[in-house]
Coordinates of C-alpha atoms in Angstrom, one line a residue:
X1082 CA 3.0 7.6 -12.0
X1083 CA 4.7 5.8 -15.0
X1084 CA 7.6 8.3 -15.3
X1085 CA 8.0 8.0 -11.5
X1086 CA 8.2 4.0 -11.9
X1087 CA 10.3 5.1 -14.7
X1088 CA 12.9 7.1 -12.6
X1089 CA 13.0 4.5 -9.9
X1090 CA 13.9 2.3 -12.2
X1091 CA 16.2 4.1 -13.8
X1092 CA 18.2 5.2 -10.2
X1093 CA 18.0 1.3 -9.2
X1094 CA 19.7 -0.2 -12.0
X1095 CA 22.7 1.8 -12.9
X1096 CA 23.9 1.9 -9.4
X1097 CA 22.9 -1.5 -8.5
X1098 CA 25.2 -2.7 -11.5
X1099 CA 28.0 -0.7 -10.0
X1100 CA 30.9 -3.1 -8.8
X1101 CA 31.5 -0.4 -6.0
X1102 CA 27.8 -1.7 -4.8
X1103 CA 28.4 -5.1 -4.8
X1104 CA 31.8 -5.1 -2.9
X1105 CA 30.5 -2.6 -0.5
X1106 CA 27.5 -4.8 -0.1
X1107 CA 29.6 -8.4 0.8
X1108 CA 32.6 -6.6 2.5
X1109 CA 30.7 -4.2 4.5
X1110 CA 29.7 -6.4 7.4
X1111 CA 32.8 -7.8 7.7
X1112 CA 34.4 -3.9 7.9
X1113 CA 31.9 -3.1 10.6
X1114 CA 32.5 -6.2 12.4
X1115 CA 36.1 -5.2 12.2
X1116 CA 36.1 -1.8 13.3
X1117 CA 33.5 -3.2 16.0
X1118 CA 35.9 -5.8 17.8
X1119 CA 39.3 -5.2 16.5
X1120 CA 40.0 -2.5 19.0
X1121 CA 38.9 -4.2 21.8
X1122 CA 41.2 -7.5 20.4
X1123 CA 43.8 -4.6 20.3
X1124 CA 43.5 -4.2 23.9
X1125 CA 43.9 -7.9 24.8
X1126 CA 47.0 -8.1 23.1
X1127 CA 50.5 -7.9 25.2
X1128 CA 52.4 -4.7 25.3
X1129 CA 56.2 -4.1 25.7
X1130 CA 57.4 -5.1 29.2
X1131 CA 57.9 -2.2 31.3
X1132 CA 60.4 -2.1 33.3
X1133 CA 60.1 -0.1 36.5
X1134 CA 63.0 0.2 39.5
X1135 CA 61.8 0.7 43.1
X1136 CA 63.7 2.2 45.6
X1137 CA 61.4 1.7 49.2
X1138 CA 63.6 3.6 51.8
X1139 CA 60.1 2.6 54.0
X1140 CA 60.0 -1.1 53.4
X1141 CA 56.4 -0.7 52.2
X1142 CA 56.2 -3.3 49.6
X1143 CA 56.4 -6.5 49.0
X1144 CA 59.6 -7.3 47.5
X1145 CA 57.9 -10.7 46.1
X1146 CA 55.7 -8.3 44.0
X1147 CA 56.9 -8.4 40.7
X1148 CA 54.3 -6.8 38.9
X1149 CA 52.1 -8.0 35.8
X1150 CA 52.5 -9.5 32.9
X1151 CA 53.3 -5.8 31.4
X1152 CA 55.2 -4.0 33.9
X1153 CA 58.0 -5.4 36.0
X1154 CA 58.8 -4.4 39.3
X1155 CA 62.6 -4.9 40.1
X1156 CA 63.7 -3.5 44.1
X1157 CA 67.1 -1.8 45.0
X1158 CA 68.3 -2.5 48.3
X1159 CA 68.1 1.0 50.6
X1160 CA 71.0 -0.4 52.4
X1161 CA 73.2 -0.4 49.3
X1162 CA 71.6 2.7 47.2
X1163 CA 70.5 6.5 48.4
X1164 CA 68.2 8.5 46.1
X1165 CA 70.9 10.3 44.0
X1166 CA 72.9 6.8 43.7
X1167 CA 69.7 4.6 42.7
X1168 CA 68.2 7.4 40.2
X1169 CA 71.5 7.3 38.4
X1170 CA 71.9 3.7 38.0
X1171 CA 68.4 3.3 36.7
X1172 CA 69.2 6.3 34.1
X1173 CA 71.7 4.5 33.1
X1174 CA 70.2 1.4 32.2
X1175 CA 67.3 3.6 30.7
X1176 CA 64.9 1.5 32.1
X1177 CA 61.2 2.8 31.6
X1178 CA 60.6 4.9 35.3
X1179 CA 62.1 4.9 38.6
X1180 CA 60.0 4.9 41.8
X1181 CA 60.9 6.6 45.1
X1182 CA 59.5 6.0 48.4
X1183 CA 60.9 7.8 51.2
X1184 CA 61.2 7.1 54.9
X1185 CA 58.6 7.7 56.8
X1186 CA 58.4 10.6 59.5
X1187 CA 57.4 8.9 62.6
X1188 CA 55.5 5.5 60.6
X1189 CA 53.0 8.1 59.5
X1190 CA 51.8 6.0 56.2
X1191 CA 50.2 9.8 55.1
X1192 CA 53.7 11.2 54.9
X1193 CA 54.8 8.4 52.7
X1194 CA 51.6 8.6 50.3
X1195 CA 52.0 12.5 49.6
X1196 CA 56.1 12.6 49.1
X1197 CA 56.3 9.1 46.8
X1198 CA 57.6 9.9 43.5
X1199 CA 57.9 8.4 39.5
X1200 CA 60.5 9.8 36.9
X1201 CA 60.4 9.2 33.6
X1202 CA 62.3 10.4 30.8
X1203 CA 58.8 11.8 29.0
X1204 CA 55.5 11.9 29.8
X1205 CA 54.3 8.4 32.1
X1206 CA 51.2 5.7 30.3
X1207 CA 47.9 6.4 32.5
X1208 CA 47.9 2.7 32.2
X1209 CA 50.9 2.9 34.5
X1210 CA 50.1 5.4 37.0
X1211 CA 47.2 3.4 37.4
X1212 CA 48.7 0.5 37.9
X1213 CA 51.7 2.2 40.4
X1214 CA 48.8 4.1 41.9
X1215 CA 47.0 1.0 43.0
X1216 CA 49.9 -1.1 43.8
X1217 CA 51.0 1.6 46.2
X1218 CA 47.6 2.2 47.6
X1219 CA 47.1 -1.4 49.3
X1220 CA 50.4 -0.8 51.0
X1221 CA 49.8 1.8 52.6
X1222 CA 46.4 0.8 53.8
X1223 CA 47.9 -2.5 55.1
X1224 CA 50.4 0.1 56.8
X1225 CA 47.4 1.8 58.3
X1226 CA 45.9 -1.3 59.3
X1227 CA 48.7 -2.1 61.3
X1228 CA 48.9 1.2 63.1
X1229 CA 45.3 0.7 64.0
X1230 CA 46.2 -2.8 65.5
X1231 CA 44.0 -4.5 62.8
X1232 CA 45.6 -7.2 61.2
X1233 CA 45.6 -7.1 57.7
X1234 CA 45.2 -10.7 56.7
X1235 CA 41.9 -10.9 58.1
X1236 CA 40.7 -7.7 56.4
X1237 CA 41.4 -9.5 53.3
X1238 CA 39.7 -13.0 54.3
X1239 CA 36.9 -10.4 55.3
X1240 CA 36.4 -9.0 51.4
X1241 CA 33.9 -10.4 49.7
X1242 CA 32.7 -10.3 45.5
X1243 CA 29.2 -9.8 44.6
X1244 CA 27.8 -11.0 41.7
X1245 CA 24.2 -10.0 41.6
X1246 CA 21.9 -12.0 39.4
X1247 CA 19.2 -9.7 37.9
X1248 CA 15.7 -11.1 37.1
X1249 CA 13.7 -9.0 34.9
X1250 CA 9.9 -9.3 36.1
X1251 CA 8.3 -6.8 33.3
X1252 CA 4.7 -8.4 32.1
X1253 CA 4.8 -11.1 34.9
X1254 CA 7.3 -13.5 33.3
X1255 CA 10.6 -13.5 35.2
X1256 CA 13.3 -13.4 32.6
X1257 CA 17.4 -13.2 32.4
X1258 CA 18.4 -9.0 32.5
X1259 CA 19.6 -8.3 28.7
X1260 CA 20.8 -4.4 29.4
X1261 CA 24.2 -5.2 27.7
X1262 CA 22.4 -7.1 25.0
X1263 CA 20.0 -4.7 24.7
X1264 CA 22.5 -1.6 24.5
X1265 CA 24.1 -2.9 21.9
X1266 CA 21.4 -3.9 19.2
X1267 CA 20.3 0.1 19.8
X1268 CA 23.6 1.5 19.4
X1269 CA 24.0 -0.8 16.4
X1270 CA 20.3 -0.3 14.8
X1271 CA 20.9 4.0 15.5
X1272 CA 24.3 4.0 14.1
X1273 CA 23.3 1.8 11.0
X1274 CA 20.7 4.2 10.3
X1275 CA 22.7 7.1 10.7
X1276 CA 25.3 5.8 8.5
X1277 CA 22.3 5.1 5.6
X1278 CA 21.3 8.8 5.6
X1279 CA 24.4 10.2 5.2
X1280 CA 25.5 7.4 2.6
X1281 CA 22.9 7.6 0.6
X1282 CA 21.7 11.2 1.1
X1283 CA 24.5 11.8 -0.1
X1284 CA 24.3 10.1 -3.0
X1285 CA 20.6 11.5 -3.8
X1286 CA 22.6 15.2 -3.6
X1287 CA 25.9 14.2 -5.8
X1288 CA 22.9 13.0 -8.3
X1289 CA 21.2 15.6 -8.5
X1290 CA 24.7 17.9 -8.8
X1291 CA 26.0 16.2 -11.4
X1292 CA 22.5 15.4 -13.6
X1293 CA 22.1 19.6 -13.5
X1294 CA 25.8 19.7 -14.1
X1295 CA 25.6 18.0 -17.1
X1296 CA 22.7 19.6 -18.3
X1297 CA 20.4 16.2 -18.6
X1298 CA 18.5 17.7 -16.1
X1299 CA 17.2 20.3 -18.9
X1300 CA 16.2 17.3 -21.4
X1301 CA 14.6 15.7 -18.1
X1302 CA 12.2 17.9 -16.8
X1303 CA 10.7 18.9 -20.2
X1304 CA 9.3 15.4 -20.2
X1305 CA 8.5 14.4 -16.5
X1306 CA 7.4 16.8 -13.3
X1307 CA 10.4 18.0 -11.3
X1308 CA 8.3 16.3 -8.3
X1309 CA 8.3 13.1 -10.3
X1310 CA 11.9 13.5 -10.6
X1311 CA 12.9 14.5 -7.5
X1312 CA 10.6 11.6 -5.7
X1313 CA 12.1 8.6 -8.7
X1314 CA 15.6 9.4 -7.4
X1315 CA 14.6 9.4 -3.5
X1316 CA 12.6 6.2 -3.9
X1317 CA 14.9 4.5 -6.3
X1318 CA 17.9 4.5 -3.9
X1319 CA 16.3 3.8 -1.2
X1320 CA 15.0 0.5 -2.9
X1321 CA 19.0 0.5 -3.2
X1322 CA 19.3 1.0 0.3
X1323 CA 16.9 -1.4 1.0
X1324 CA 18.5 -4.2 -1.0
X1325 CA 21.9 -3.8 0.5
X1326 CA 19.7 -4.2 4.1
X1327 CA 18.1 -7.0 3.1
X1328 CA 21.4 -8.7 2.5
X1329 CA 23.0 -7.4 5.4
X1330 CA 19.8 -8.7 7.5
X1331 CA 20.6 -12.4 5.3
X1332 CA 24.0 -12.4 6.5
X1333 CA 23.5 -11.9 10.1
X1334 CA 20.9 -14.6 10.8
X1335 CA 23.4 -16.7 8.8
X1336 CA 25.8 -16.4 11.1
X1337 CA 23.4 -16.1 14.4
X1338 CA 22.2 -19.6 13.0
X1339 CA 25.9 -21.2 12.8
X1340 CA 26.4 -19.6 16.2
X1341 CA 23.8 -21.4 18.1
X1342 CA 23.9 -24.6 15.9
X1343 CA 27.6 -24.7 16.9
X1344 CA 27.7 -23.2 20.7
X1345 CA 24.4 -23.9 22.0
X1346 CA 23.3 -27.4 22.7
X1347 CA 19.8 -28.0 21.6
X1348 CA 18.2 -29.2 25.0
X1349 CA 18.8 -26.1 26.7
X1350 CA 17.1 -24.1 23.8
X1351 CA 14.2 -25.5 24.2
X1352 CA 11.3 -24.0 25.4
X1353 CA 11.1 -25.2 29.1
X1354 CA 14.5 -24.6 29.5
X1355 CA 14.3 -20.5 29.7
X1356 CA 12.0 -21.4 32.3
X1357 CA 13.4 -19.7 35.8
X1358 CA 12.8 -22.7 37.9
X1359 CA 15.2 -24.8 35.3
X1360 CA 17.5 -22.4 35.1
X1361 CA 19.1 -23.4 38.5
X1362 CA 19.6 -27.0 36.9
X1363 CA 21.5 -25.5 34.2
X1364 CA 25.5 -26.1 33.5
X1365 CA 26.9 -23.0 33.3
X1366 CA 27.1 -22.1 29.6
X1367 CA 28.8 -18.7 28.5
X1368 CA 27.0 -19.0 25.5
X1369 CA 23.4 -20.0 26.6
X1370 CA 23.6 -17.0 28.9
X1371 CA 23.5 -14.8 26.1
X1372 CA 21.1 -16.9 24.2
X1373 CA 18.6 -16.7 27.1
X1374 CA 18.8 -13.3 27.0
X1375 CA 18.4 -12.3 23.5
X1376 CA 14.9 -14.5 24.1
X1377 CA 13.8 -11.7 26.4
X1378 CA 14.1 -9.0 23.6
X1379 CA 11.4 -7.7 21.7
X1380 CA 12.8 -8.6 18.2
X1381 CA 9.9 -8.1 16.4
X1382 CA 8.7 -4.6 17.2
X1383 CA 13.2 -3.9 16.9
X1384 CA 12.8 -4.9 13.3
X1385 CA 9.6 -4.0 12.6
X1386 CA 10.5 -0.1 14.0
X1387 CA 14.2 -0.4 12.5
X1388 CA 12.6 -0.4 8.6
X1389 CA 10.2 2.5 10.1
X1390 CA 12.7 4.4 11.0
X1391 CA 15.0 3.9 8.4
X1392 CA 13.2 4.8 5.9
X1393 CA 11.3 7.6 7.6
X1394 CA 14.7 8.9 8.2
X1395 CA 16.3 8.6 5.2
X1396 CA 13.0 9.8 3.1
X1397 CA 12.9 13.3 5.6
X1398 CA 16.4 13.7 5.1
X1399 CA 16.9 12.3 1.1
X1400 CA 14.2 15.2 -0.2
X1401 CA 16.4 17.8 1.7
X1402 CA 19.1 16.5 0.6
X1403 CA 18.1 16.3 -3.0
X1404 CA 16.8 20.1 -2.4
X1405 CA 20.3 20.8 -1.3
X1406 CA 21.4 19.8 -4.6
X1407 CA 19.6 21.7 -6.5
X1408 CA 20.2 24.7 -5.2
X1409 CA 23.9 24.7 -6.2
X1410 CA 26.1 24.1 -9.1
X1411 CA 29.2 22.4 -7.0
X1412 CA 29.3 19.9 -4.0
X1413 CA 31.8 22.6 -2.6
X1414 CA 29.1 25.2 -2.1
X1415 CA 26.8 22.8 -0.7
X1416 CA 28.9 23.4 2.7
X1417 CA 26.7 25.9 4.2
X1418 CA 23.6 24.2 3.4
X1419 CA 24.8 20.9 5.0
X1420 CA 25.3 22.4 8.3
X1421 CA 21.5 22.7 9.6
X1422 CA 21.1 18.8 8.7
X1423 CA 24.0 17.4 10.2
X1424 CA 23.6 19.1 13.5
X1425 CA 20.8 17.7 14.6
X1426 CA 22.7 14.1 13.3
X1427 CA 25.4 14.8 15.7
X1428 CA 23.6 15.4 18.7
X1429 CA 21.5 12.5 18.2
X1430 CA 24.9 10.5 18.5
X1431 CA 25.3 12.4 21.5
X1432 CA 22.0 11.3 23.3
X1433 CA 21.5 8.0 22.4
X1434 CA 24.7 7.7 24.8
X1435 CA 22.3 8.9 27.5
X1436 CA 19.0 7.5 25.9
X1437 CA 21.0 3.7 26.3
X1438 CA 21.8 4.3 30.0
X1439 CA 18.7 5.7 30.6
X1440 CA 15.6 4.7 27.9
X1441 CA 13.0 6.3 30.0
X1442 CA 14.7 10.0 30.9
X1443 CA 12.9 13.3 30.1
X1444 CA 15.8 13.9 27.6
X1445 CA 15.5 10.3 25.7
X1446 CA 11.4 10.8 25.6
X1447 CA 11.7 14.5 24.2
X1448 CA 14.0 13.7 21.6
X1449 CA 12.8 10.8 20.7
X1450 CA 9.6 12.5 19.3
X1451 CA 12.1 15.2 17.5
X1452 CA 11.6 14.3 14.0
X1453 CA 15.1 15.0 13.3
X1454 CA 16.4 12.8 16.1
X1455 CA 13.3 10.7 16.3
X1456 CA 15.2 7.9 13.9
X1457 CA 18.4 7.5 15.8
X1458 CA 17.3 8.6 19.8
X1459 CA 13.9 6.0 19.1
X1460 CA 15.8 3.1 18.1
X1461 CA 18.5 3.1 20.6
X1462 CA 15.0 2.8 22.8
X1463 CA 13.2 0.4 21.4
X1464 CA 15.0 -2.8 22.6
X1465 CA 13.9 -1.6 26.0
X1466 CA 10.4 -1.9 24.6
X1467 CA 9.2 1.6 24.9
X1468 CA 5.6 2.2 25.6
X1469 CA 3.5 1.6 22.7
X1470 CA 1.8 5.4 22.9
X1471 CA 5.2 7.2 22.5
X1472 CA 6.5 5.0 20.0
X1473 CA 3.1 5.5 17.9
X1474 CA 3.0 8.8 18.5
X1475 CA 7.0 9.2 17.3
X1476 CA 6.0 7.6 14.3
X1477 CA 3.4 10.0 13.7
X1478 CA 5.1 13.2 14.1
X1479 CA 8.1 11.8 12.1
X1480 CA 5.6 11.1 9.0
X1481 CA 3.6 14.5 9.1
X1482 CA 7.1 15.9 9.2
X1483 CA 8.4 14.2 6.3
X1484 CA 5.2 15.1 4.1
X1485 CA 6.4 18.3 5.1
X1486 CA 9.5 18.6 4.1
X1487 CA 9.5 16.8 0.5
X1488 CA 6.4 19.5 0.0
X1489 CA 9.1 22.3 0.9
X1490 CA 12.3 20.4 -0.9
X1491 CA 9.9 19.9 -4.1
X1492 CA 9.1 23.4 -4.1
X1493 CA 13.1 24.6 -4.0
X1494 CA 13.8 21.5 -6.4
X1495 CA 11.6 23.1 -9.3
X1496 CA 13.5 26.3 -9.0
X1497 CA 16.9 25.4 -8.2
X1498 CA 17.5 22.9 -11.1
X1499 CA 17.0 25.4 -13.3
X1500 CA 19.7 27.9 -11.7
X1501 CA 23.0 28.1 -12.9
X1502 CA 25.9 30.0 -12.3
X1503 CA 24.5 31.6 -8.6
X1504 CA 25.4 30.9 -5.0
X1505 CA 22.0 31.1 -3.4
X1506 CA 21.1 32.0 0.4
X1507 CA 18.7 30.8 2.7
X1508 CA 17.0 33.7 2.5
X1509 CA 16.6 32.9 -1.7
X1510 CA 15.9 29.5 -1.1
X1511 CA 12.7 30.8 1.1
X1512 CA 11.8 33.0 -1.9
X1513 CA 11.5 30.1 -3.6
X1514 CA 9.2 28.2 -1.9
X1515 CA 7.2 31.2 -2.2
X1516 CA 6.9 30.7 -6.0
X1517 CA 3.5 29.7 -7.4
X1518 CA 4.0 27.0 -10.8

């Protein structure tokens, strides 16, 4: 146990003193926020105007209708154009499509919805053909309207917007619905934790490459237990991992606590305002909306199953990682051998799309008790609060498994760091666990 301490020790320090540690440790948050909302601020912002001419040989639209703030609607007169002499002109102003509606055979509006067509010089946004799509769409209906003798302004006083208000009534108490809250922190927690296995399961293998590499493996193990050695560099950077958690964890109730001291007013978070009877009396407040609801999730059992996981996760995965490693001499040949773990990575991605929309489906249960999906498909359940027998009983497969498979990786660790100048094959590395000491 000493020269285990020792190793940990030893792995925890000299990457801990790294500067690439500490900048990837303050300006990692800030990165993930980043690639979190700048695309969507991407979206908000104003594209080029789009310029569209409109020749309606049917009088369909609305020659008032000029668009949106993006694409511009400007009419030719069918009196003063025909097709050829309208597509021309618009050609040669090279303005971004041209839009023909015919006339219509006997004021069938179906005739004029099949023949309308767009040109464009290249291929039209979808964004557009939405947009035309739609535009063109209420036309016609109002065309229909008319035919049937219904007048279309009072099918449009008629319409109606629904905004259902969902009450969750799970354990008796009647609480605000936190489904896009509660999406989110799983998508987060499973991604974060997918991101620490490969980060740092890599690093346990690059270790191990370069220590045997180098030879100090050799001075190594004729002084400590290839077990001892394997199991120092596993726990010592996940204490890493742990560290640079910790101060992620620091940094986001910093800012949680700036949010609500600066957008939520203190009466309403008190405790007999998330009562449902007060709620009524409320103002409406964007922001205590979503501070209500992250009161109805579980926060406790999400942390408390996030460190689980996370380090059941990256413990099953770091010891075959670190077997990986020693079974070849180059991180180029340890392609093949990387394969079988990051499958099963990559379809947990996949799931926990399905696992968010639905937390209690056969396929979110049965691969959420996977070990090798158990970490990423469990914790995009858990902010649903998952019944406590299958999250126990998650947990207990994923630990068996991991006792498992640091029993097998130490067993292909003793061997392998040892073997030089050989590409081996599964079926060798089997051989090897086969070895007695």
């Amino acid at each position: 146990m000493k020269n285990l301490g020792l190793i940990i020790r030893r792995e925890f320090l000299t990457r801990v003193r790294k500067p690439s540690f500490i900048i990837l440790t303050l300006l990692a948050p800030i990165l993930m926020a980043a690639v979190m909302f700048l695309p969507a601020y991407l979206a908000t912002l104003p594209g080029d105007e789009k310029v569209i001419t409109i020749l309606d040989e049917s009088y369909l639209m609305d020659i008032y209708d000029k668009g949106n703030e993006e694409i511009s609607f400007k009419y030719l007169n069918p009196k003063d154009f025909d097709f050829e002499t309208a597509k021309a002109l618009v050609e040669g102003r090279e303005d971004y499509a041209f839009v023909h509606v015919p006339v219509s055979e006997g004021g069938d509006p179906d005739f004029i919805a099949r023949n309308i067509r767009v040109f464009r010089a290249g291929d039209l946004s979808l964004s557009v053909e939405s947009y035309l799509e739609r535009s063109l769409e209420k036309y016609i209906q109002k065309e229909k309207l008319k035919a049937e003798g219904v007048d279309p302004e009072v099918v449009a006083r008629t319409k109606t917007q629904v905004n259902l208000r969902i009450i969750n009534t799970e354990e008796g108490r009647e609480t605000e619905n936190a489904t896009i809250v509660k999406m989110g922190i799983g998508y987060v927690a499973a991604f974060a934790i997918y991101l620490f296995i490969f980060i740092y399961g890599a690093q346990i293998m690059r270790g191990v490459i370069e220590e045997k590499t180098n030879r100090i493996m050799e001075l190594m193990v004729s002084s400590i237990r290839p077990f001892e050695l394997m199991m120092g560099k596993i726990l010592g950077i996940g204490a890493l991992a742990l560290l640079q958690f910790v101060i992620w964890i620091g940094l986001g109730l910093l800012i949680f606590t700036i949010f609500t001291a600066v957008f939520i007013d203190p009466s309403l978070s008190s405790g007999t305002a998330v009562q449902m009877e007060g709620m009524n009396a409320l103002p409406d407040n964007a922001a205590f909306d979503i501070y209500r609801s992250l009161q109805s999730i579980p926060f406790t059992k999400v942390l408390l199953s996030f460190l689980y996981y996370f380090f059941g996760g990256y413990l099953l995965y770091g010891a075959l990682f670190a077997a990986i490693g020693s079974a070849v001499d180059k991180e180029t040949d340890s392609q093949q051998f990387m394969l079988p773990l990051t499958i099963p990575l990559i379809l947990s991605l996949i799931v926990i799309l399905r696992a968010l929309d639905n937390p209690d489906g056969s396929l979110a249960v049965w691969m959420s008790m996977i070990p090798l999906t158990s970490p990423l498909v469990m914790m995009a359940r858990v902010p649903f609060d998952v019944p406590t027998w299958q999250l126990l009983l998650s947990m207990g497969i994923l630990a068996i498994t991991f006792f498992g498979s640091v029993w097998l990786a130490a067993k292909i660790y003793r061997v392998g760091i040892l073997m030089y100048g050989k590409k081996p094959t599964f079926k060798e590395l089997y051989r090897w666990t086969r070895y007695k000491n």
